[in-house]
Short mmCIF file of C-alpha atoms and ligand atoms in Angstrom, two decimals:
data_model
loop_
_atom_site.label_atom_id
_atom_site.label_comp_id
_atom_site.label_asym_id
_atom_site.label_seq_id
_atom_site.Cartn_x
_atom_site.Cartn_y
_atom_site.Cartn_z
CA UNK A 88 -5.78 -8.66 26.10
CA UNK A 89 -6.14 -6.98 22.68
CA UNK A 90 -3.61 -6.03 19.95
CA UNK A 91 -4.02 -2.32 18.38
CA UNK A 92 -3.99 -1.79 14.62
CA UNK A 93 -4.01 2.09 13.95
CA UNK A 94 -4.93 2.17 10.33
CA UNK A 95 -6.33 -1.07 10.97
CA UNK A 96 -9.29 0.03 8.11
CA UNK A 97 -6.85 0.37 5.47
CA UNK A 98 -5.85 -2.09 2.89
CA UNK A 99 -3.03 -3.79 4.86
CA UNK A 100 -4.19 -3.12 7.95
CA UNK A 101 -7.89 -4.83 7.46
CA UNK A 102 -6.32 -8.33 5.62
CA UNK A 103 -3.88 -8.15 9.19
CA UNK A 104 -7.15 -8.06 11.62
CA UNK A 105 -8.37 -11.06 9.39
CA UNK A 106 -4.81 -12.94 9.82
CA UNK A 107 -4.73 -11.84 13.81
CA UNK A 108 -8.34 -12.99 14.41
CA UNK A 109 -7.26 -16.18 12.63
CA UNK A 110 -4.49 -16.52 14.87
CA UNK A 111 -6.70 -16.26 18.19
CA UNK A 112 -5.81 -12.64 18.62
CA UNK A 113 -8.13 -9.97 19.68
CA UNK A 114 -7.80 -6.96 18.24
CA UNK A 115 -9.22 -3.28 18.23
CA UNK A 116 -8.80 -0.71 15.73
CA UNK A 117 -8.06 2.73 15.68
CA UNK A 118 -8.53 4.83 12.31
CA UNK A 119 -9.30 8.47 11.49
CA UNK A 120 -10.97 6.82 8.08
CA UNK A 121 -8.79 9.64 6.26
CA UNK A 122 -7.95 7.13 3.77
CA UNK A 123 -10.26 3.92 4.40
CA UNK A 124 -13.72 3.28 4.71
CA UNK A 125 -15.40 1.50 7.95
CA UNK A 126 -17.11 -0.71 5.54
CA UNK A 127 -13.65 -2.75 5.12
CA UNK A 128 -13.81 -3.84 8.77
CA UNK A 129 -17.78 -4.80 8.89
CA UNK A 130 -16.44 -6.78 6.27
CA UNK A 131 -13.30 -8.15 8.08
CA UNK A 132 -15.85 -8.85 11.00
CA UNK A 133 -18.45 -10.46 8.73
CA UNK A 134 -15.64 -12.75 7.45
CA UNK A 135 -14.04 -14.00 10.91
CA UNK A 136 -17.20 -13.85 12.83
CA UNK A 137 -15.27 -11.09 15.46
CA UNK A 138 -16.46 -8.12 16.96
CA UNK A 139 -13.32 -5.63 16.26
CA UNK A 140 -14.03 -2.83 18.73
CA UNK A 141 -13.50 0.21 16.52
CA UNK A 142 -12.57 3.83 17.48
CA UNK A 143 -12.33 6.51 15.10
CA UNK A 144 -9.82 8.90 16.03
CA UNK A 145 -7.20 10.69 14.96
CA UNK A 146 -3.52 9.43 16.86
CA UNK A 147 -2.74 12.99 17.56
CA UNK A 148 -5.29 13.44 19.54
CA UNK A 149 -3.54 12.06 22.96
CA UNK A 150 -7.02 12.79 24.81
CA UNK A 151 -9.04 10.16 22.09
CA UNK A 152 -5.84 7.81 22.66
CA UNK A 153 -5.84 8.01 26.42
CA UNK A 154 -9.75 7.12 26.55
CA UNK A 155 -9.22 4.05 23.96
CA UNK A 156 -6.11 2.97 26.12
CA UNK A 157 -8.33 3.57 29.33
CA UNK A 158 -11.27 1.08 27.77
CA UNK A 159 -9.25 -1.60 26.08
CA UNK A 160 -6.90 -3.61 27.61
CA UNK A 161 -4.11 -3.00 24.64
CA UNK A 162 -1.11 -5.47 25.22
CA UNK A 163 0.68 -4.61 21.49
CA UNK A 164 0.31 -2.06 18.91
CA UNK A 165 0.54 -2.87 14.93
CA UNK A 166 1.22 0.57 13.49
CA UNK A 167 -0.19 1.44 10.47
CA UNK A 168 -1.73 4.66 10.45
CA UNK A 169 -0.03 7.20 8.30
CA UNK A 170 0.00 9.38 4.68
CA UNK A 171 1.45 6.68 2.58
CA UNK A 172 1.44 8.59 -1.38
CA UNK A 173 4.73 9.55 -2.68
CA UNK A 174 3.72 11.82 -5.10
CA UNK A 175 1.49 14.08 -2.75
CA UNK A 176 4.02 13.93 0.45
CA UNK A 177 6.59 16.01 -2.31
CA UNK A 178 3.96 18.75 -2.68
CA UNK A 179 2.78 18.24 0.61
CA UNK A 180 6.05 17.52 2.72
CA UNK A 181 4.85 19.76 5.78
CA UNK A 182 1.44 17.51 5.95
CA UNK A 183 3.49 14.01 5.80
CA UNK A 184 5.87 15.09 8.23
CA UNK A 185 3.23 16.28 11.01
CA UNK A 186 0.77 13.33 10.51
CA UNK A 187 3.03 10.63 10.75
CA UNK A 188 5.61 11.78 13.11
CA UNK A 189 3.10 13.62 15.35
CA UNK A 190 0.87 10.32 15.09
CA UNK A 191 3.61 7.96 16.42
CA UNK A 192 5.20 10.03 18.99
CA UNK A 193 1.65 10.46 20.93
CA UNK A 194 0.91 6.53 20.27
CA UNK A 195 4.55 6.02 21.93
CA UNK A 196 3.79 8.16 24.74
CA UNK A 197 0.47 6.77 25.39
CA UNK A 198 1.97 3.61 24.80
CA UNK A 199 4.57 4.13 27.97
CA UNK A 200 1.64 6.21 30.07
CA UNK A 201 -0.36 2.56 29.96
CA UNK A 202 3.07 -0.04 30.36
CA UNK A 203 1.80 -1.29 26.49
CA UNK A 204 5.84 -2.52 25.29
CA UNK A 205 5.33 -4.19 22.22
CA UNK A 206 5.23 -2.15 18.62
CA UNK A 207 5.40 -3.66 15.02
CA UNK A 208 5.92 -0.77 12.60
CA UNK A 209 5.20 -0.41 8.89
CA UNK A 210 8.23 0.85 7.59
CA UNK A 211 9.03 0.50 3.89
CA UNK A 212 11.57 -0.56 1.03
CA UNK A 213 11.80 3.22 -0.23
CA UNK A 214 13.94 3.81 2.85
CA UNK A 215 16.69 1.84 0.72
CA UNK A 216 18.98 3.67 -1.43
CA UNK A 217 18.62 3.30 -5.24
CA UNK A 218 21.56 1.33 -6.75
CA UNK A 219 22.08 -1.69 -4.44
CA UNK A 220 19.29 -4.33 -5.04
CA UNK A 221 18.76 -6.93 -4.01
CA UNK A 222 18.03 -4.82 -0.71
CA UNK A 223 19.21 -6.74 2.53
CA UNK A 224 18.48 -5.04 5.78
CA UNK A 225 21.72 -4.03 6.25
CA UNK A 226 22.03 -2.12 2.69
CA UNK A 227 22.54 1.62 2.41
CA UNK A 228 19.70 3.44 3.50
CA UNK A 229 18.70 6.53 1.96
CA UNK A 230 15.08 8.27 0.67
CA UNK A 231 13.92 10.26 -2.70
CA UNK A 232 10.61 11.83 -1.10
CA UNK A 233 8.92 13.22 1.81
CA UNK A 234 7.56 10.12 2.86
CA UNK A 235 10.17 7.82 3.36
CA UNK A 236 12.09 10.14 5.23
CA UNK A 237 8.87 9.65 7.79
CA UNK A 238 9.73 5.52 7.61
CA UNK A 239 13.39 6.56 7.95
CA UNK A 240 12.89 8.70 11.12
CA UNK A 241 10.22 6.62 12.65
CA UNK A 242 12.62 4.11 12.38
CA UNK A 243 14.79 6.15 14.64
CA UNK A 244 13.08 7.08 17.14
CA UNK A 245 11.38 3.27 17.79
CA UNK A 246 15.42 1.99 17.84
CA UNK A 247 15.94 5.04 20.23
CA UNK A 248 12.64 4.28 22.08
CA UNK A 249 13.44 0.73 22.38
CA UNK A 250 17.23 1.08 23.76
CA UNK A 251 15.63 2.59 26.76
CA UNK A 252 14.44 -1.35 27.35
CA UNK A 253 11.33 -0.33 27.99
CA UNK A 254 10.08 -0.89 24.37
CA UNK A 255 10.08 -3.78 21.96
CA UNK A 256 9.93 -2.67 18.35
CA UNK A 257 10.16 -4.77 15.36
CA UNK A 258 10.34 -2.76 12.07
CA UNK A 259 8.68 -4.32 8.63
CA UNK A 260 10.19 -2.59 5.64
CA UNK A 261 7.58 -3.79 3.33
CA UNK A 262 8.33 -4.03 -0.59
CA UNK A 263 5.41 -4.17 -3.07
CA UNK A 264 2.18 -5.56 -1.38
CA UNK A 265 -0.78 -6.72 -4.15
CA UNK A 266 -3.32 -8.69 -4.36
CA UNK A 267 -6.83 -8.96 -2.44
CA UNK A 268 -8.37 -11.88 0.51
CA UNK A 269 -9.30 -14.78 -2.20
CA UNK A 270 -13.09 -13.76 -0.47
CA UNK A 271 -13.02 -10.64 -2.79
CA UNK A 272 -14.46 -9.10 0.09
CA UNK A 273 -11.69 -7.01 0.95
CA UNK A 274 -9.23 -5.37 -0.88
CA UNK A 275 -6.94 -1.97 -2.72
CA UNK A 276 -9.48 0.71 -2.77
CA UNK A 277 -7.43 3.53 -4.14
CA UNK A 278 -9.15 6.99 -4.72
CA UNK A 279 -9.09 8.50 -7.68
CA UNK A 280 -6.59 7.80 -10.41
CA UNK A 281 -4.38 5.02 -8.97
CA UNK A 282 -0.96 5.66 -8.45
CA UNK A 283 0.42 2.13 -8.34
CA UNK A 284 0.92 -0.63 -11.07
CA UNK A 285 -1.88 -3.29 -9.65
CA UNK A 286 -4.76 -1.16 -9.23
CA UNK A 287 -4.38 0.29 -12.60
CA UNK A 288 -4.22 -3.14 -14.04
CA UNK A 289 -7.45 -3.56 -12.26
CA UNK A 290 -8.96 -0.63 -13.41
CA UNK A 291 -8.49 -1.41 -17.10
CA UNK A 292 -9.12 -4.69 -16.83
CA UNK A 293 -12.49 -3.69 -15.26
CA UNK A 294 -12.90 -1.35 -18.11
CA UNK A 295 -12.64 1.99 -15.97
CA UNK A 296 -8.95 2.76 -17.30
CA UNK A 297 -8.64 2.94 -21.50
CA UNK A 298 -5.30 1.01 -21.09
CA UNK A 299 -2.10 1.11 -18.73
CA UNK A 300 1.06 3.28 -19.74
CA UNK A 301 3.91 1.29 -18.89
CA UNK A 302 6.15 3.98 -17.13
CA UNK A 303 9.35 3.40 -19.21
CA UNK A 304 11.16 0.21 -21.05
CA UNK A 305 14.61 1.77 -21.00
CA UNK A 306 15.33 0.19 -17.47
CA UNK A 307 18.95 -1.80 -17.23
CA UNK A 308 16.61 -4.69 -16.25
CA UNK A 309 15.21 -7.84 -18.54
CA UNK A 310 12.53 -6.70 -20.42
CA UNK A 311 13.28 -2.83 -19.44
CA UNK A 312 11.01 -2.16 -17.17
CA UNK A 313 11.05 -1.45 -13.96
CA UNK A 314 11.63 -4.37 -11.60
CA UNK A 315 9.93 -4.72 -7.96
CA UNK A 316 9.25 -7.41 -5.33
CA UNK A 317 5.25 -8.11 -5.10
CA UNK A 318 3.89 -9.65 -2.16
CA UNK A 319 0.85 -10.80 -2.04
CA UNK A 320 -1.28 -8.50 0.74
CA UNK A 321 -2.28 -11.96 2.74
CA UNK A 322 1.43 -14.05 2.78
CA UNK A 323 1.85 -9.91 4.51
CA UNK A 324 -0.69 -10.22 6.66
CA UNK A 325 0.69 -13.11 8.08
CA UNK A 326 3.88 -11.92 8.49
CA UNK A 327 2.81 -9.47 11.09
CA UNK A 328 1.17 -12.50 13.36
CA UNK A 329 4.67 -13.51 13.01
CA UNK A 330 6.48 -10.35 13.69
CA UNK A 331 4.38 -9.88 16.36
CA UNK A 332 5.11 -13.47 18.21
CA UNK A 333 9.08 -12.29 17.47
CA UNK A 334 8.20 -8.80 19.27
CA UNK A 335 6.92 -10.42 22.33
CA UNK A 336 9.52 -12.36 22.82
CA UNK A 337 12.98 -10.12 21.82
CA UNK A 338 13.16 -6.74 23.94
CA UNK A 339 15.04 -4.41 21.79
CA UNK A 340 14.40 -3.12 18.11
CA UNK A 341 14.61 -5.54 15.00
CA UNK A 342 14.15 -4.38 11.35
CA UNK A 343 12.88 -7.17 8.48
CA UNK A 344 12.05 -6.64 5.01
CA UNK A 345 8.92 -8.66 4.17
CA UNK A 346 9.35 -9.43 0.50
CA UNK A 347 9.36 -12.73 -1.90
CA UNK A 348 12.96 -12.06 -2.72
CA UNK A 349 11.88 -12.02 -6.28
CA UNK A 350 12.36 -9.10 -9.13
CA UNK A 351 9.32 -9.16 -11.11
CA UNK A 352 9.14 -6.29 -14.32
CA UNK A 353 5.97 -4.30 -15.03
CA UNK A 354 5.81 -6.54 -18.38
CA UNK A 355 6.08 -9.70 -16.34
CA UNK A 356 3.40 -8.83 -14.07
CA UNK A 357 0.96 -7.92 -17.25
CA UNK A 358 1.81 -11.63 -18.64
CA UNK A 359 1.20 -13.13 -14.90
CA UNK A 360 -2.24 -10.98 -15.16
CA UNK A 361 -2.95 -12.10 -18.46
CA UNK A 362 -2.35 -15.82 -17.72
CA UNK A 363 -3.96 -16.16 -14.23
CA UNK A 364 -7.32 -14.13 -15.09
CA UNK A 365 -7.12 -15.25 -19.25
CA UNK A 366 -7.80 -11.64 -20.65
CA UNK A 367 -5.28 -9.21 -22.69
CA UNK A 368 -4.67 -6.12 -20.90
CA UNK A 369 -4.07 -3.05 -23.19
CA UNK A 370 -0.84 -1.13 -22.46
CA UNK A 371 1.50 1.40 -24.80
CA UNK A 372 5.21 2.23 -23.36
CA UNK A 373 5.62 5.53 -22.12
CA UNK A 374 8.49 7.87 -20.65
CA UNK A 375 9.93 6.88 -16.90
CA UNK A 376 8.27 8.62 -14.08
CA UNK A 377 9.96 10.83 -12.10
CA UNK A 378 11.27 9.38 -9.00
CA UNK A 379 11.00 6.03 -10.24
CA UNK A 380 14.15 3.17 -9.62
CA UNK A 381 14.99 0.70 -11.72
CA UNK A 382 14.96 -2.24 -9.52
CA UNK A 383 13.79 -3.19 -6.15
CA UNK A 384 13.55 -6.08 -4.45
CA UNK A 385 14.46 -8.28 -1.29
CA UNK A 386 16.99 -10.29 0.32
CA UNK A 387 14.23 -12.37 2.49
CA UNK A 388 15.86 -14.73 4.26
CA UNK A 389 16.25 -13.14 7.63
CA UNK A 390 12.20 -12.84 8.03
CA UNK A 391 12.68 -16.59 7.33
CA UNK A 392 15.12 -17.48 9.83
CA UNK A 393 13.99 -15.24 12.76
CA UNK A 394 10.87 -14.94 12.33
CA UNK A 395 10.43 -18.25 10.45
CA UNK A 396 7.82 -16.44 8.05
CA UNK A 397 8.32 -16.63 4.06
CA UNK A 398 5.83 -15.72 1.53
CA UNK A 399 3.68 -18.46 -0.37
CA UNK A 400 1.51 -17.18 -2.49
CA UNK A 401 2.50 -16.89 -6.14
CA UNK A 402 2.24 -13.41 -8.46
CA UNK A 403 -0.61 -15.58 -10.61
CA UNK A 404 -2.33 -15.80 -7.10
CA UNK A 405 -1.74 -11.93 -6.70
CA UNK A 406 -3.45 -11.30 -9.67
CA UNK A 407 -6.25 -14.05 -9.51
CA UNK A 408 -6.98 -11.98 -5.78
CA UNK A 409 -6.84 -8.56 -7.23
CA UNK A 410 -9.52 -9.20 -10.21
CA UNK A 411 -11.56 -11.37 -8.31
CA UNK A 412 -11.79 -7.75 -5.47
CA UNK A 413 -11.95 -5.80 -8.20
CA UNK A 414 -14.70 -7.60 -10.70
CA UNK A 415 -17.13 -7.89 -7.07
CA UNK A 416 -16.35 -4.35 -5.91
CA UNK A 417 -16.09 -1.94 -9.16
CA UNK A 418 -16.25 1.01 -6.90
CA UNK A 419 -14.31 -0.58 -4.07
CA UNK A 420 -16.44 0.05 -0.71
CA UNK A 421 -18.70 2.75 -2.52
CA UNK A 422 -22.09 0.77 -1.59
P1 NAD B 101 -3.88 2.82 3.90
O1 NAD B 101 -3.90 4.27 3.56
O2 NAD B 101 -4.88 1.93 3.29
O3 NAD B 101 -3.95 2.65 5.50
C1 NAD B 101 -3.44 3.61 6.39
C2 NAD B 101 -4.56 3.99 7.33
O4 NAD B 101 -4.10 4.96 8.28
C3 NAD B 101 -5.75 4.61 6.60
O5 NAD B 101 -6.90 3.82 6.91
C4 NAD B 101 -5.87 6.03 7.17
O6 NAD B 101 -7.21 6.44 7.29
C5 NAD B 101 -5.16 5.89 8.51
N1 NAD B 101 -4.54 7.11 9.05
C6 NAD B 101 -3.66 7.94 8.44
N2 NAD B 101 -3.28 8.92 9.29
C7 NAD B 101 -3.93 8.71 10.47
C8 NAD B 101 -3.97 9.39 11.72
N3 NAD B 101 -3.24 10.50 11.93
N4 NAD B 101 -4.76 8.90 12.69
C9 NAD B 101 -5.51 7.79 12.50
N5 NAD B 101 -5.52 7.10 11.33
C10 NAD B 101 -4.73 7.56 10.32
O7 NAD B 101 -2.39 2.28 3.59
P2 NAD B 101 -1.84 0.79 3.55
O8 NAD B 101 -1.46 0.50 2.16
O9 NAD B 101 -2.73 -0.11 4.27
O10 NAD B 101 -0.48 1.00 4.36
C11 NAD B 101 -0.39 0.77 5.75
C12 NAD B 101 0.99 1.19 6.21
O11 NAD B 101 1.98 0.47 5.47
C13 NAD B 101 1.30 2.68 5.99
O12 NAD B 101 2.06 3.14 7.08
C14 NAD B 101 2.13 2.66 4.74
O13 NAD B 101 2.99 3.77 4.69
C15 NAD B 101 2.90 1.36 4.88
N6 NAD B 101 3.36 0.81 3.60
C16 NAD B 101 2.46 0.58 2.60
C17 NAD B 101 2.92 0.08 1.36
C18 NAD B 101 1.95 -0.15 0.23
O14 NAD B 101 2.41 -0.33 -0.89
N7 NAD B 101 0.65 -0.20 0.46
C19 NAD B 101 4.28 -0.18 1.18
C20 NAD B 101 5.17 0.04 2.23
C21 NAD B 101 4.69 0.54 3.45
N1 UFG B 102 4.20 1.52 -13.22
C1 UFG B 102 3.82 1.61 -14.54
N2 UFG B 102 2.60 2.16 -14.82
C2 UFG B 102 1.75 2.59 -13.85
C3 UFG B 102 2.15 2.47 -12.50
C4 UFG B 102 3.39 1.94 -12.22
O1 UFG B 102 4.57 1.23 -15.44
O2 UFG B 102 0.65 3.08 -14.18
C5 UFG B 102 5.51 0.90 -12.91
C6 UFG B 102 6.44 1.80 -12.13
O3 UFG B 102 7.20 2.60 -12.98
C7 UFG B 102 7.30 0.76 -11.37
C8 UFG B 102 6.32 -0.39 -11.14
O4 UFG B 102 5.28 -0.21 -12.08
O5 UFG B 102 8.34 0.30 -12.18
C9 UFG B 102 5.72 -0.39 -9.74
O6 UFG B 102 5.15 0.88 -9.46
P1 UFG B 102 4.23 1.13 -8.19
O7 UFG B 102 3.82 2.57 -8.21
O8 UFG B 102 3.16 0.10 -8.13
O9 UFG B 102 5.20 0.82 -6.97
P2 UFG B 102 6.55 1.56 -6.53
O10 UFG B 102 7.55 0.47 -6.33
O11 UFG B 102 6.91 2.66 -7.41
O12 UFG B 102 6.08 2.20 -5.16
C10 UFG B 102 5.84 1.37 -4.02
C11 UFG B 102 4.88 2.06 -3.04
C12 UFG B 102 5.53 3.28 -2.44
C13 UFG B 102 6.88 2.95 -1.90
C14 UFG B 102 7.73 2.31 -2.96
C15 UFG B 102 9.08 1.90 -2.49
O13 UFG B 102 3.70 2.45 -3.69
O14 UFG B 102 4.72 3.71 -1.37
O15 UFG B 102 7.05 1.12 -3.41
O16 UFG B 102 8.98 0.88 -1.57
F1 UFG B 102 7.49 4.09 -1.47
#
């Protein structure tokens, strides 16, 4: 029996088949590689010593899906797949909306056509509404983009899905996931100009970025700047193998945020970088970015009492991870 990760190349998705193996799962992975390279899981498979059959697909394509559920003997599906940038899914809200909603519905109905029940999703935090922080899973709900509208009607339909009993869905609203395997074989491998606070620390601390712009110190927060919950990618990683036990064994739908629980500003985070990896990165203050919140971060505490998962890894251990990926693989998988 074998556990699915679509999007299982990606950045979350390859440090969970590390985690899974780790945990005496089998898994197989399903990717279109629209956003990941297949050199992330011959590394995952060089460092667990697995063979991770790998099928490169798109999860619209309910003939490709049929054929992988026909060869594998899928028990549980770790959903990953999907357009994930904030900034692109506003220009691009037509593109977001038919690859991620089209993507789950088929894996649902392929899902019921082979009697696979179980289904942990990646939602997100951005399904929260601005304003209430800490964010519990009962807080408002309510998106800015394109995007996590897609988390916030995925959402939907698995609850829907799930009250037919015939499905068991446990939703992970994610908050800020950092940080690399301590291996620095695996890691964030961002194209282009990255979008997000840690791989631009990376990049100028590699040398590739002049310095970091620090989006705004106007923030009703400590220091002024924004304020956001980062998890390191592995402590996430194991909270699916945890989600995943809880799945199996609670028919219905279930929605955790996977966070530390802590508020940690962008000026915090250069000081935690500065301290665990002893450099000075460069960085001026510039205006807010559109879109942005001023604070984000997690009630945790009913991921640890369910699903008796809580984060351990430190944001000096986050930023240890990400240099040590970063310093071994300047040009992330680019051999
Ligand atoms: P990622 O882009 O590295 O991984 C997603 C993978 O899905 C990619 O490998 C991509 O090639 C694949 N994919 C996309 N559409 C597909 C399709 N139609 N068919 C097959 N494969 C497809 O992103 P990630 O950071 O690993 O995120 C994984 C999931 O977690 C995403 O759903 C994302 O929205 C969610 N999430 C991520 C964050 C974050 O900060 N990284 C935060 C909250 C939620
Ligand atoms: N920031 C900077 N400079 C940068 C990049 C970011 O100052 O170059 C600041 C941002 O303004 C914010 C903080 O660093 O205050 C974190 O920004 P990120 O872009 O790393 O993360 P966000 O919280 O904005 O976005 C993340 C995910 C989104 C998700 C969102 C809400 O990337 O996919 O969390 O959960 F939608």
């Amino acid at each position: 029996m074998s556990v699915l990760l679509t999007g299982g190349a990606g950045y979350i998705g390859s440090h969970t088949a590390v985690s899974m193996i780790e945990a005496g799962e089998k898994v197989v992975v399903a990717d279109n590689l629209s956003n990941a390279s297949y050199e992330s899981l011959r590394r995952v498979q060089e460092l667990t010593g697995a063979e991770i059959p790998f099928y490169q697909l798109d999860l619209r394509d309910e003939r490709a899906m049929n054929g992988m559920f026909e060869r594998e003997n899928i028990e549980s599906v770790i959903h990953f797949a999907g357009l994930k940038a904030v900034g692109e899914s506003v220009e691009k809200p037509l593109l977001y909306y038919r690859n991620n909603l089209d993507s789950t519905l088929t894996l649902l109905e392929v899902m019921e056509r082979y009697g696979v029940r179980n289904i942990v999703f990646s939602s997100s935090a951005t399904v929260y509404l601005d304003g209430n922080a800490p964010f519990s899973e009962n807080s408002p709900l309510g998106c800015a983009c394109p995007y996590g509208w897609t988390k916030f009607m995925i959402e939907q339909i698995l609850r829907d899905a799930a009250a037919t009993g015939k499905l068991s869905a446990v939703l992970l609203r994610y908050f800020n996931p950092v940080g690399a395997h301590p291996s620095g074989r695996i890691g964030e491998d961002p194209s282009g100009v990255p979008a997000n606070l840690m791989p631009y620390i990376s990049q100028t601390a590699s040398g590739k970025r002049e310095k970091l712009t620090v989006f705004g110190n106007d923030y009703p927060t400590r220091d002024g700047t924004g304020e956001r919950d980062y998890l390191h990618v592995c402590d996430l990683a194991e909270g699916h193998v945890a989600a995943l036990r809880y799945c199996r064994e609670h028919p219905g739908a279930e929605v955790f945020n996977l966070g530390r629980g802590q508020g940690v500003t962008v000026l915090e985070l250069i000081e935690a970088w500065n301290r665990a990896n002893a450099m000075t990165i460069p960085y001026v203050i510039g205006s807010r970015r559109d879109g942005d919140i001023a604070v984000s971060y997690a009630i945790a505490d009913k991921a640890k009492a369910l699903l008796g998962w809580e984060a351990r890894r430190s944001v000096e251990d986050m930023c240890r991870d990400a240099w040590n990926w970063q310093k071994q693989n300047p040009n992330g998988y680019e051999l």
